[in-house]
CSV table of C-alpha atoms in Angstrom, one decimal:
chain,number,residue,atom,x,y,z
A,1,MET,CA,0.0,0.0,0.0
A,2,ALA,CA,1.2,3.5,-0.8
A,3,THR,CA,2.3,5.8,2.0
A,4,PRO,CA,-0.7,7.6,3.5
A,5,LEU,CA,-1.0,11.3,3.6
A,6,VAL,CA,-2.1,13.6,6.4
A,7,LEU,CA,-3.4,16.8,4.7
A,8,LEU,CA,-3.8,20.0,6.7
A,9,ASP,CA,-5.9,23.1,6.1
A,10,VAL,CA,-4.8,26.3,7.9
A,11,ASP,CA,-7.7,28.7,8.3
A,12,GLY,CA,-10.5,27.2,10.4
A,13,VAL,CA,-8.3,24.2,11.3
A,14,LEU,CA,-4.9,25.4,12.7
A,15,ASN,CA,-6.2,29.0,12.8
A,16,PRO,CA,-9.7,28.9,14.4
A,17,PHE,CA,-12.0,31.8,13.6
A,18,SER,CA,-13.1,32.4,17.2
A,19,ARG,CA,-10.8,33.4,20.0
A,20,PRO,CA,-9.5,30.0,21.1
A,21,HIS,CA,-8.7,28.5,24.5
A,22,ARG,CA,-5.4,28.5,26.2
A,23,GLY,CA,-2.3,27.4,24.3
A,24,TYR,CA,-3.0,29.6,21.3
A,25,ARG,CA,-0.9,32.8,20.6
A,26,ARG,CA,-1.8,35.6,18.2
A,27,HIS,CA,0.6,35.9,15.2
A,28,ARG,CA,0.9,38.5,12.5
A,29,CYS,CA,1.8,36.9,9.1
A,30,THR,CA,2.4,38.9,5.9
A,31,PRO,CA,2.5,36.6,2.9
A,32,GLU,CA,2.6,38.5,-0.4
A,33,GLY,CA,2.4,41.8,1.4
A,34,ILE,CA,-1.0,41.1,3.0
A,35,THR,CA,-1.1,41.1,6.8
A,36,TYR,CA,-3.2,38.4,8.5
A,37,ARG,CA,-3.8,37.9,12.2
A,38,LEU,CA,-3.8,34.3,13.2
A,39,TRP,CA,-4.4,32.2,16.3
A,40,LEU,CA,-1.9,29.3,16.3
A,41,ASN,CA,-1.1,26.7,18.9
A,42,ALA,CA,2.5,25.5,19.1
A,43,ALA,CA,1.4,22.1,20.5
A,44,HIS,CA,-0.3,21.2,17.2
A,45,GLY,CA,3.0,20.6,15.3
A,46,PRO,CA,4.4,17.9,17.7
A,47,LEU,CA,1.0,16.2,17.8
A,48,LEU,CA,0.7,16.1,14.0
A,49,LEU,CA,4.2,14.9,13.7
A,50,ASP,CA,3.5,12.1,16.2
A,51,LEU,CA,0.3,11.2,14.2
A,52,ALA,CA,2.2,11.0,10.9
A,53,GLU,CA,5.2,9.1,12.4
A,54,GLY,CA,2.9,6.6,14.2
A,55,ALA,CA,1.1,5.9,10.9
A,56,GLY,CA,4.1,6.0,8.6
A,57,ALA,CA,2.3,8.9,6.8
A,58,GLU,CA,3.5,12.0,5.1
A,59,LEU,CA,2.2,15.5,6.2
A,60,ALA,CA,1.2,18.0,3.5
A,61,TRP,CA,-0.6,21.3,3.3
A,62,ALA,CA,-4.0,21.3,1.6
A,63,SER,CA,-4.7,25.0,2.0
A,64,PHE,CA,-4.9,28.2,0.0
A,65,TRP,CA,-1.7,29.1,1.9
A,66,LYS,CA,0.1,26.6,-0.3
A,67,GLY,CA,3.9,27.0,0.0
A,68,ALA,CA,3.5,30.2,2.1
A,69,ALA,CA,2.4,27.9,5.0
A,70,ASN,CA,6.0,26.6,5.2
A,71,GLU,CA,7.2,30.1,5.9
A,72,TRP,CA,4.4,31.6,8.0
A,73,ILE,CA,2.6,28.7,9.7
A,74,ALA,CA,5.0,25.7,10.0
A,75,PRO,CA,7.7,27.4,12.2
A,76,ARG,CA,5.0,28.9,14.5
A,77,VAL,CA,3.4,25.5,15.2
A,78,GLY,CA,6.6,23.3,15.1
A,79,LEU,CA,6.2,21.7,11.7
A,80,PRO,CA,9.0,21.2,9.1
A,81,GLU,CA,8.7,22.3,5.5
A,82,MET,CA,6.1,20.1,3.8
A,83,PRO,CA,4.8,19.6,0.3
A,84,PHE,CA,1.6,21.3,-0.6
A,85,VAL,CA,-1.4,20.9,-2.9
A,86,PRO,CA,-1.2,23.6,-5.5
A,87,ILE,CA,-4.8,24.9,-5.0
A,88,PRO,CA,-5.3,28.0,-7.3
A,89,ARG,CA,-7.2,31.1,-6.2
A,90,PHE,CA,-10.9,30.4,-5.7
A,91,PRO,CA,-12.8,31.9,-8.6
A,92,GLY,CA,-15.8,32.8,-6.4
A,93,LEU,CA,-19.2,31.5,-5.6
A,94,GLU,CA,-21.2,30.4,-8.7
A,95,GLU,CA,-23.8,27.7,-9.1
A,96,GLY,CA,-22.2,24.3,-8.5
A,97,HIS,CA,-19.1,25.9,-7.1
A,98,SER,CA,-18.2,26.2,-3.4
A,99,LEU,CA,-14.9,26.5,-1.6
A,100,GLY,CA,-15.0,22.9,-0.5
A,101,ALA,CA,-15.7,21.6,-4.0
A,102,TRP,CA,-12.9,23.8,-5.4
A,103,LYS,CA,-10.4,22.5,-2.9
A,104,ALA,CA,-11.6,18.8,-3.4
A,105,ARG,CA,-11.1,19.2,-7.2
A,106,HIS,CA,-7.4,20.0,-6.7
A,107,VAL,CA,-6.7,17.7,-3.7
A,108,ALA,CA,-8.1,14.5,-5.3
A,109,PRO,CA,-5.6,14.3,-8.3
A,110,TRP,CA,-2.7,15.5,-6.1
A,111,THR,CA,-3.1,12.5,-3.8
A,112,LYS,CA,-2.7,10.1,-6.9
A,113,GLY,CA,-4.9,7.4,-5.3
A,114,ARG,CA,-2.9,7.3,-2.0
A,115,PRO,CA,-4.9,6.9,1.2
A,116,PHE,CA,-5.3,10.1,3.1
A,117,VAL,CA,-6.7,11.9,6.1
A,118,TRP,CA,-7.7,15.5,5.4
A,119,PHE,CA,-8.3,18.0,8.3
A,120,GLU,CA,-10.8,20.4,6.7
A,121,ASP,CA,-13.4,22.9,7.8
A,122,GLU,CA,-15.4,23.3,4.6
A,123,PRO,CA,-18.7,21.6,5.2
A,124,ASP,CA,-19.2,20.2,1.7
A,125,ALA,CA,-15.7,18.9,1.2
A,126,THR,CA,-16.7,15.4,2.4
A,127,VAL,CA,-19.3,14.9,-0.3
A,128,ARG,CA,-17.2,16.6,-3.0
A,129,ILE,CA,-14.0,14.6,-2.3
A,130,ALA,CA,-15.9,11.3,-2.4
A,131,ALA,CA,-17.3,12.2,-5.8
A,132,GLU,CA,-13.9,12.8,-7.4
A,133,LYS,CA,-12.4,10.3,-9.9
A,134,ASP,CA,-9.8,7.8,-8.9
A,135,ILE,CA,-9.9,8.8,-5.2
A,136,GLY,CA,-8.1,6.5,-2.8
A,137,PRO,CA,-9.3,5.5,0.6
A,138,HIS,CA,-9.8,8.6,2.7
A,139,LEU,CA,-11.1,10.2,5.8
A,140,LEU,CA,-12.2,13.8,5.8
A,141,VAL,CA,-12.1,15.0,9.4
A,142,ALA,CA,-14.6,17.8,9.6
A,143,VAL,CA,-13.2,20.5,11.9
A,144,ASP,CA,-15.4,23.2,13.3
A,145,SER,CA,-13.9,26.4,12.0
A,146,GLU,CA,-14.8,28.3,15.2
A,147,THR,CA,-12.8,26.0,17.5
A,148,GLY,CA,-10.2,24.5,15.2
A,149,LEU,CA,-8.2,21.2,15.6
A,150,THR,CA,-8.7,19.2,18.8
A,151,GLY,CA,-7.4,16.0,20.3
A,152,ASP,CA,-10.6,14.3,19.3
A,153,HIS,CA,-9.9,15.1,15.6
A,154,LEU,CA,-6.4,13.7,16.0
A,155,ASP,CA,-7.6,10.5,17.7
A,156,ARG,CA,-10.2,9.9,15.0
A,157,ALA,CA,-7.4,10.2,12.3
A,158,ALA,CA,-5.0,8.0,14.3
A,159,ASP,CA,-7.7,5.3,14.5
A,160,TRP,CA,-8.5,5.4,10.8
A,161,LEU,CA,-4.8,5.3,9.8
A,162,ALA,CA,-4.2,2.4,12.2
A,163,ALA,CA,-7.0,0.5,10.5
A,164,LEU,CA,-5.3,0.8,7.1
A,165,THR,CA,-2.6,-1.6,8.2
A,166,ARG,CA,-4.9,-4.2,9.8
């Protein structure tokens, strides 16, 4: 079986939209000259690294941050430089198009049939990713964008990844 992937979104997953609980710090990030204020938790990096190592998986970004996540997010949460899905700029809401569908359209071929866990907050991404052609075994862990990534999300992913090898 191919090496599984653990795909990470940034906004709504590592950067919750509501003021989070303890452990998060406010950061200012300025990719491409645009300043963003993010809430990031330095404990997430080691937890995600442990998840990937325990499952023999590869971590990758599945976010509109693309490669900028390696410069602005990874060092603040304790992650190394990682590959990223090249998701182009979202063209906007039109009939049949949503942010989740747009991301799924680009994530699916990038995974090349490999099994993957995707931490994502877009509510329709689950249905959209399952409908993509040649998609491998996958688990979309739906993260509440207001609270962000939690231990329960990581446990669910770890259980699913462990079941791949049984």
